[in-house]
C-alpha atoms as an extended CHARMM CRD file, in Angstrom:
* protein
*
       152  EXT
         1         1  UNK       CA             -6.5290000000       -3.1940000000      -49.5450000000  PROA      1               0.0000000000
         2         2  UNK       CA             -5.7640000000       -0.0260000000      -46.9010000000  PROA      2               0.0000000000
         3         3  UNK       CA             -8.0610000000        2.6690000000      -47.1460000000  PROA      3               0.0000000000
         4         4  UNK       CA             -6.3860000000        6.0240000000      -47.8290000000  PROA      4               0.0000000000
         5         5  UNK       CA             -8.7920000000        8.3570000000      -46.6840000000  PROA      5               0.0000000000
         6         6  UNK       CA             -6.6530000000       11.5780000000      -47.1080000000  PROA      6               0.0000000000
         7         7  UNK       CA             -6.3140000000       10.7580000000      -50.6170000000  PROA      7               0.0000000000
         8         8  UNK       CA            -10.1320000000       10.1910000000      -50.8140000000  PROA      8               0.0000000000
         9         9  UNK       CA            -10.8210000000       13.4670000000      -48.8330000000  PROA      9               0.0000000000
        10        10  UNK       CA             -8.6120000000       15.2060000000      -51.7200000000  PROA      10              0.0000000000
        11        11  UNK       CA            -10.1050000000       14.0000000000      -54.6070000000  PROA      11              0.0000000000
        12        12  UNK       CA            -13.3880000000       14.7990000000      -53.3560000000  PROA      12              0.0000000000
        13        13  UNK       CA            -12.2150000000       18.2450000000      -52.5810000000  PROA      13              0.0000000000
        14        14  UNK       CA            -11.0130000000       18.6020000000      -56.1340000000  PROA      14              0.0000000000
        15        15  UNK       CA            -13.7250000000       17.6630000000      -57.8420000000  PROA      15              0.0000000000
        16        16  UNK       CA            -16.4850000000       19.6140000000      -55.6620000000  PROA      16              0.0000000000
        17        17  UNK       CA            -14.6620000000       22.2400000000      -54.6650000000  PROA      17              0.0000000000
        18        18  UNK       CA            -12.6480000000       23.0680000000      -58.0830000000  PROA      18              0.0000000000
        19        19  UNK       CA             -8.9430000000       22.6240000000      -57.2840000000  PROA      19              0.0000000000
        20        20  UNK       CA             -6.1650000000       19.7400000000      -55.7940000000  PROA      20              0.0000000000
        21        21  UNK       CA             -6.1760000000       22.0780000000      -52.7180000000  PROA      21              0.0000000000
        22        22  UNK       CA             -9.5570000000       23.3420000000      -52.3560000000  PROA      22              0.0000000000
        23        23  UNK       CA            -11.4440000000       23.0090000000      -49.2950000000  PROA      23              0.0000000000
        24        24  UNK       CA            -15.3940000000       24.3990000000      -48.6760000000  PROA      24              0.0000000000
        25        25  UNK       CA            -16.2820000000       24.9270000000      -45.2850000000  PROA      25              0.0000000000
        26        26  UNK       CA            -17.7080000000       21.2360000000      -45.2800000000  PROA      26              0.0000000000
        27        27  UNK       CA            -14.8110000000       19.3210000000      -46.7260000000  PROA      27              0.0000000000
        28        28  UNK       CA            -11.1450000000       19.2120000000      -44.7780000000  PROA      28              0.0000000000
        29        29  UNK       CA             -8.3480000000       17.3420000000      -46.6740000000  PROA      29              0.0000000000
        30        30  UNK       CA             -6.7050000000       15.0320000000      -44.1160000000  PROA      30              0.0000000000
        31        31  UNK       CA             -3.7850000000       16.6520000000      -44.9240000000  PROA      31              0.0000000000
        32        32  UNK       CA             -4.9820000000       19.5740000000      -43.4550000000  PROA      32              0.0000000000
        33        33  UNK       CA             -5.3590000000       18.2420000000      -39.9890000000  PROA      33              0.0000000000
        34        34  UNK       CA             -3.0730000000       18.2620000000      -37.0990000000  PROA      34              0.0000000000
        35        35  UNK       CA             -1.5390000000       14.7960000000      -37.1050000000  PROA      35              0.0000000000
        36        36  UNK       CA             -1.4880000000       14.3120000000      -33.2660000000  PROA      36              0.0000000000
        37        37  UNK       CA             -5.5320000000       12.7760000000      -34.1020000000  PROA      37              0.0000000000
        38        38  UNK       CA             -7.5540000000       16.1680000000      -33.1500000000  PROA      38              0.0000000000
        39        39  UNK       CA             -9.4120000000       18.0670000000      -35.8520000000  PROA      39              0.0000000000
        40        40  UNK       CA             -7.9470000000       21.0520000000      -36.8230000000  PROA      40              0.0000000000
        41        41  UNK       CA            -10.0550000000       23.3590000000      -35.2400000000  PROA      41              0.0000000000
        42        42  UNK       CA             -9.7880000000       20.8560000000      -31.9630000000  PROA      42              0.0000000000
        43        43  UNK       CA            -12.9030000000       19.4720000000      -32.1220000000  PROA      43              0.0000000000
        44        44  UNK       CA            -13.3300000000       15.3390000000      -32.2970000000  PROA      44              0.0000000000
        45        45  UNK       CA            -10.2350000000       13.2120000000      -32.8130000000  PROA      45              0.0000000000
        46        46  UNK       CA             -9.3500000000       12.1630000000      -35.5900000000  PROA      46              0.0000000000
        47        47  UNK       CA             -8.2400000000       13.5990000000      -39.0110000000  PROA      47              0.0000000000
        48        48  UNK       CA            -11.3620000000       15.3270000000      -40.0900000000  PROA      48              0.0000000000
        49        49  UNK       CA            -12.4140000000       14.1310000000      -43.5070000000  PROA      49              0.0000000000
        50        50  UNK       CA            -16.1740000000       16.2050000000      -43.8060000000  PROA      50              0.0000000000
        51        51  UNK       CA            -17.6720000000       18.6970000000      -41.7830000000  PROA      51              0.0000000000
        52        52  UNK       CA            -21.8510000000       19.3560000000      -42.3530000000  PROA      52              0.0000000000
        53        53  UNK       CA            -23.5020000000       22.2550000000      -39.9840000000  PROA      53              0.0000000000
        54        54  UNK       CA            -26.4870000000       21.0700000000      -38.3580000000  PROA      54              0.0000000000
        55        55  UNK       CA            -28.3240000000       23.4830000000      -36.3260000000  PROA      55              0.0000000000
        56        56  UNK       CA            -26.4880000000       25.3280000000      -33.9400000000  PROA      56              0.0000000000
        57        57  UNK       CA            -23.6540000000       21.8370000000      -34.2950000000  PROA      57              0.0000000000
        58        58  UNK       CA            -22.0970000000       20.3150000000      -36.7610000000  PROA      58              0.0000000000
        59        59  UNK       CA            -21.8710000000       16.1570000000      -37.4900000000  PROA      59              0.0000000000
        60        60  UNK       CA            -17.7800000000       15.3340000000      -38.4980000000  PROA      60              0.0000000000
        61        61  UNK       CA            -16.3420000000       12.7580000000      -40.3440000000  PROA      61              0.0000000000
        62        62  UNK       CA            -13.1620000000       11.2440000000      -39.3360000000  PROA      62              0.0000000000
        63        63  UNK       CA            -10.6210000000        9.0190000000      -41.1850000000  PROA      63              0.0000000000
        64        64  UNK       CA            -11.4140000000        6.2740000000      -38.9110000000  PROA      64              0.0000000000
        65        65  UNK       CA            -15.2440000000        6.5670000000      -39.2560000000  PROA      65              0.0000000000
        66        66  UNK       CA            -14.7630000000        6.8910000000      -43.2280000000  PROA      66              0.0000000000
        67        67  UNK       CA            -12.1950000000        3.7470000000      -42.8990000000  PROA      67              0.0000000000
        68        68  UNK       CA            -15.1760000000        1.7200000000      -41.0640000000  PROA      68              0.0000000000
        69        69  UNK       CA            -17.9910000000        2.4830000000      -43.2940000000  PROA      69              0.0000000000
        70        70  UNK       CA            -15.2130000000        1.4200000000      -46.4120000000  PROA      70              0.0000000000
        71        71  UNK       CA            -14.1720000000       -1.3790000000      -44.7050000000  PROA      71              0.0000000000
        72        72  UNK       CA            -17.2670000000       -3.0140000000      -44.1310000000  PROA      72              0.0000000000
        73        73  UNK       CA            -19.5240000000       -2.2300000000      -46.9470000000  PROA      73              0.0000000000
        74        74  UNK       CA            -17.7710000000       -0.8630000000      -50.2430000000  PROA      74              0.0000000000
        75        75  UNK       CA            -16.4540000000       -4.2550000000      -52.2990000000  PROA      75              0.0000000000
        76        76  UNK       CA            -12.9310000000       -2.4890000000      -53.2200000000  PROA      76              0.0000000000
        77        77  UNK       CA            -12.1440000000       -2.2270000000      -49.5390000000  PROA      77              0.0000000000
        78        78  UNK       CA            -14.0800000000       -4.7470000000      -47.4020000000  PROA      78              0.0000000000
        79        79  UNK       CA            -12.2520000000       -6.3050000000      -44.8910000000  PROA      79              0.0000000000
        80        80  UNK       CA            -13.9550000000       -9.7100000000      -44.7330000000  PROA      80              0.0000000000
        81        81  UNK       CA            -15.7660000000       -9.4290000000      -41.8150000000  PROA      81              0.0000000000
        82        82  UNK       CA            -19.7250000000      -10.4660000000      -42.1040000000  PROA      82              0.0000000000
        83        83  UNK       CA            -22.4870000000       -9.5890000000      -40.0540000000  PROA      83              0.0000000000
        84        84  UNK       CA            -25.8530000000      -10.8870000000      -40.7150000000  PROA      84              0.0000000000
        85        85  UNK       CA            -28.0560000000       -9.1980000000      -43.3270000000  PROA      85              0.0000000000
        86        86  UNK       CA            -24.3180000000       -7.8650000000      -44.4860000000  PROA      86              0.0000000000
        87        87  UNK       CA            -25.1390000000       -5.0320000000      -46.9950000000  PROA      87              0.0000000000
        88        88  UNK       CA            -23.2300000000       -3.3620000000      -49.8190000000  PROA      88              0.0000000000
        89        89  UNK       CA            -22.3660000000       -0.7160000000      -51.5970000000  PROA      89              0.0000000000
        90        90  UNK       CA            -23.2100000000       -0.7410000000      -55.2550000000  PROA      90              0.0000000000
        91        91  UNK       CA            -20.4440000000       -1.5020000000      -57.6720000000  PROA      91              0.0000000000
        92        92  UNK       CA            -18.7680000000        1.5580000000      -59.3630000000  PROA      92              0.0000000000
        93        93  UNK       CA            -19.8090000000        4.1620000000      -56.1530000000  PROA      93              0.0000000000
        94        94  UNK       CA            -16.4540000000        5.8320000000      -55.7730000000  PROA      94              0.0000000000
        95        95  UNK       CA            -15.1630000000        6.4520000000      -52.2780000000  PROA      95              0.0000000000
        96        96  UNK       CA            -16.2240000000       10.1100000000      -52.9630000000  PROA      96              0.0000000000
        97        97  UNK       CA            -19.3780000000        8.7000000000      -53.6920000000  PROA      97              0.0000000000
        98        98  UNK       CA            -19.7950000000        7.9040000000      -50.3260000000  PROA      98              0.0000000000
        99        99  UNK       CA            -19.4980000000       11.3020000000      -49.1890000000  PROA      99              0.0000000000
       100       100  UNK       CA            -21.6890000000       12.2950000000      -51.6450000000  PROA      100             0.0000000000
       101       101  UNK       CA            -24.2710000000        9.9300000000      -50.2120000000  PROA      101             0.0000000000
       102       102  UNK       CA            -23.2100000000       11.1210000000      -46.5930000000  PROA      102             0.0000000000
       103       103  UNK       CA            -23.7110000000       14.9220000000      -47.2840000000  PROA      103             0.0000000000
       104       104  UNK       CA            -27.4320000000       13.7070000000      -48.6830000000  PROA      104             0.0000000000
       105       105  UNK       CA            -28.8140000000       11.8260000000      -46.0660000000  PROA      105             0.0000000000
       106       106  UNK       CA            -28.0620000000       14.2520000000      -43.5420000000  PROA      106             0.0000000000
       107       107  UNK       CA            -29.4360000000       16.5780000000      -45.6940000000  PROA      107             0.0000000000
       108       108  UNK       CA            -32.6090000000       15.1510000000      -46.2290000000  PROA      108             0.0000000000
       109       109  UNK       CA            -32.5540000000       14.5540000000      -42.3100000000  PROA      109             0.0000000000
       110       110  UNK       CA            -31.2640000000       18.3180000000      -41.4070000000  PROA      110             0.0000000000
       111       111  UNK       CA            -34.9350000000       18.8900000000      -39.8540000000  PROA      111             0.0000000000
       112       112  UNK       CA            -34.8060000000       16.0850000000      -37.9310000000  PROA      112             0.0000000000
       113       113  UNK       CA            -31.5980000000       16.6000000000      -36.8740000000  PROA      113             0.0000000000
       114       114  UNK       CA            -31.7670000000       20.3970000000      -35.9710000000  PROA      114             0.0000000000
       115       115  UNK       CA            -34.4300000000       19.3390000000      -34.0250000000  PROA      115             0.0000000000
       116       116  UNK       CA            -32.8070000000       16.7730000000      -31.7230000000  PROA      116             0.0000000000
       117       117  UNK       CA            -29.1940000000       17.8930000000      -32.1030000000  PROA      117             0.0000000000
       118       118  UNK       CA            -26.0360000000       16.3470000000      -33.1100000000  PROA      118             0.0000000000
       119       119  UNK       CA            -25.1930000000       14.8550000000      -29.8300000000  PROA      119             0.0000000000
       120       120  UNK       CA            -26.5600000000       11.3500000000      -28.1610000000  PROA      120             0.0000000000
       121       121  UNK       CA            -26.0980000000        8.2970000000      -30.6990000000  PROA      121             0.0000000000
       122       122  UNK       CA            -29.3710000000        7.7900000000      -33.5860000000  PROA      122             0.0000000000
       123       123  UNK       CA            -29.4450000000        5.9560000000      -36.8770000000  PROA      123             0.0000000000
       124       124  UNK       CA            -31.4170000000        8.1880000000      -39.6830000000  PROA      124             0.0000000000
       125       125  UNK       CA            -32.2180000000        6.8520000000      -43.3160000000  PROA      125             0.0000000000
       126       126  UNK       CA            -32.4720000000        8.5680000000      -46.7130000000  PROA      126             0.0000000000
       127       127  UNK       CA            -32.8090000000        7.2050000000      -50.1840000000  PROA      127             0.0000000000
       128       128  UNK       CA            -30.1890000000        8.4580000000      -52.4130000000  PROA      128             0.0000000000
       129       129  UNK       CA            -30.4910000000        7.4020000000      -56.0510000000  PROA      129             0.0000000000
       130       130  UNK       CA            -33.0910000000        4.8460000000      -55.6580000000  PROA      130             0.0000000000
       131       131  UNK       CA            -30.5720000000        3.4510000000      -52.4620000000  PROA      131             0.0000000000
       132       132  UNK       CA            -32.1140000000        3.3720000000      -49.1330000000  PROA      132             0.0000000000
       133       133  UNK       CA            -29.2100000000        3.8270000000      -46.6100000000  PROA      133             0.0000000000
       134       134  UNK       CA            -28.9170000000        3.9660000000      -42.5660000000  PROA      134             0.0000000000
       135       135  UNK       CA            -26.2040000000        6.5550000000      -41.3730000000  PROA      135             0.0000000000
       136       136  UNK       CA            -25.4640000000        6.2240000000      -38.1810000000  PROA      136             0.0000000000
       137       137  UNK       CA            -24.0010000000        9.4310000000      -35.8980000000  PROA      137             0.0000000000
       138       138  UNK       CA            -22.5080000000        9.1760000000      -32.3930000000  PROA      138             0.0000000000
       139       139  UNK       CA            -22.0880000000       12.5730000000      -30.0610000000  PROA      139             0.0000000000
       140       140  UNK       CA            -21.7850000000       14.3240000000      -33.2780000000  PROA      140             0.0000000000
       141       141  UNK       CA            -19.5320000000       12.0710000000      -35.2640000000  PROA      141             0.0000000000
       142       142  UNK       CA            -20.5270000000       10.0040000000      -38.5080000000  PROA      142             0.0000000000
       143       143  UNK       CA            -19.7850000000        6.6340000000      -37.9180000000  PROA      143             0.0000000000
       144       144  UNK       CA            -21.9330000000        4.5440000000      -40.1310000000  PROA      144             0.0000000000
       145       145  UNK       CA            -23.4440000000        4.4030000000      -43.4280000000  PROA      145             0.0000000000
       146       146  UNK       CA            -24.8370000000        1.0700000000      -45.1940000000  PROA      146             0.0000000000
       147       147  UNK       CA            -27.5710000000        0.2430000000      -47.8960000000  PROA      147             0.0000000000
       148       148  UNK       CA            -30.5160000000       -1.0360000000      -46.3800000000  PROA      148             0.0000000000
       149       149  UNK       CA            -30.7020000000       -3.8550000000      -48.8650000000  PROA      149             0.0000000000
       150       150  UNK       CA            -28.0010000000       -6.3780000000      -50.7210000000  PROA      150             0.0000000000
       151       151  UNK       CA            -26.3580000000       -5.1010000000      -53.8440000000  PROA      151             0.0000000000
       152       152  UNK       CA            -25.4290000000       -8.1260000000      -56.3040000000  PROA      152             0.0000000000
């Protein structure tokens, strides 16, 4: 199944930020970016999906990070691949779950992350929910999130 990340990045829009076109300073519909692949504001490429200050930077996620981490670890959208040690997602977390479970992680690494800036490419971990997860950032850019251990 395709990922549609700009309808994920709406729904999650509505429900945290109260309205079908509602937007907090962390959250960007897809919709909302430029469609030539830069951010709105012309930051990374890519259709900006989330947006979480950190320090004096920020850490962005694109359509094409979101449709990675989907593709390879939530069951609704996996695209077959396997790696070894291949994690996933619990049944039932929504897509907007994911950012959910994005947003917290960095959270719970903000600190860490202040410290050392966005920039250069480090894996962090956070438990959210009982979940221990890796998330994975790149010169600012969220490319990876997976449990740590095997969901049934």
């Amino acid at each position: 199944a395709l990922v549609d990340c700009a309808a994920t990045a709406r729904s999650y829009a509505a429900a945290t930020c109260g309205g079908p076109a509602a937007a907090s300073p962390t959250t960007t519909s897809l919709a909302a970016g430029t469609g030539d692949g830069a951010a709105p504001d012309g930051g990374a490429t890519g259709d900006t999906v989330m947006v979480v200050p950190v320090g004096d930077g920020v850490l962005r996620l694109d359509g094409p990070g979101l449709r990675h981490i989907l593709t390879r670890h939530h069951p609704d959208h996996w695209d077959g691949s396997v790696k070894a040690g291949q994690t996933f997602f619990a049944p039932g977390l929504s897509e907007a779950g994911v950012l959910d479970v994005i947003r917290a992680v960095i959270g719970q690494n903000h600190d860490l992350l202040t410290r050392t800036g966005v920039g250069g490419m480090r894996q962090v971990r956070g438990v959210v929910d009982g979940t221990r997860y890796v998330l994975g950032v790149n010169n600012g850019r969220v490319g990876q999130l997976y449990p740590e251990e095997r969901h049934p």
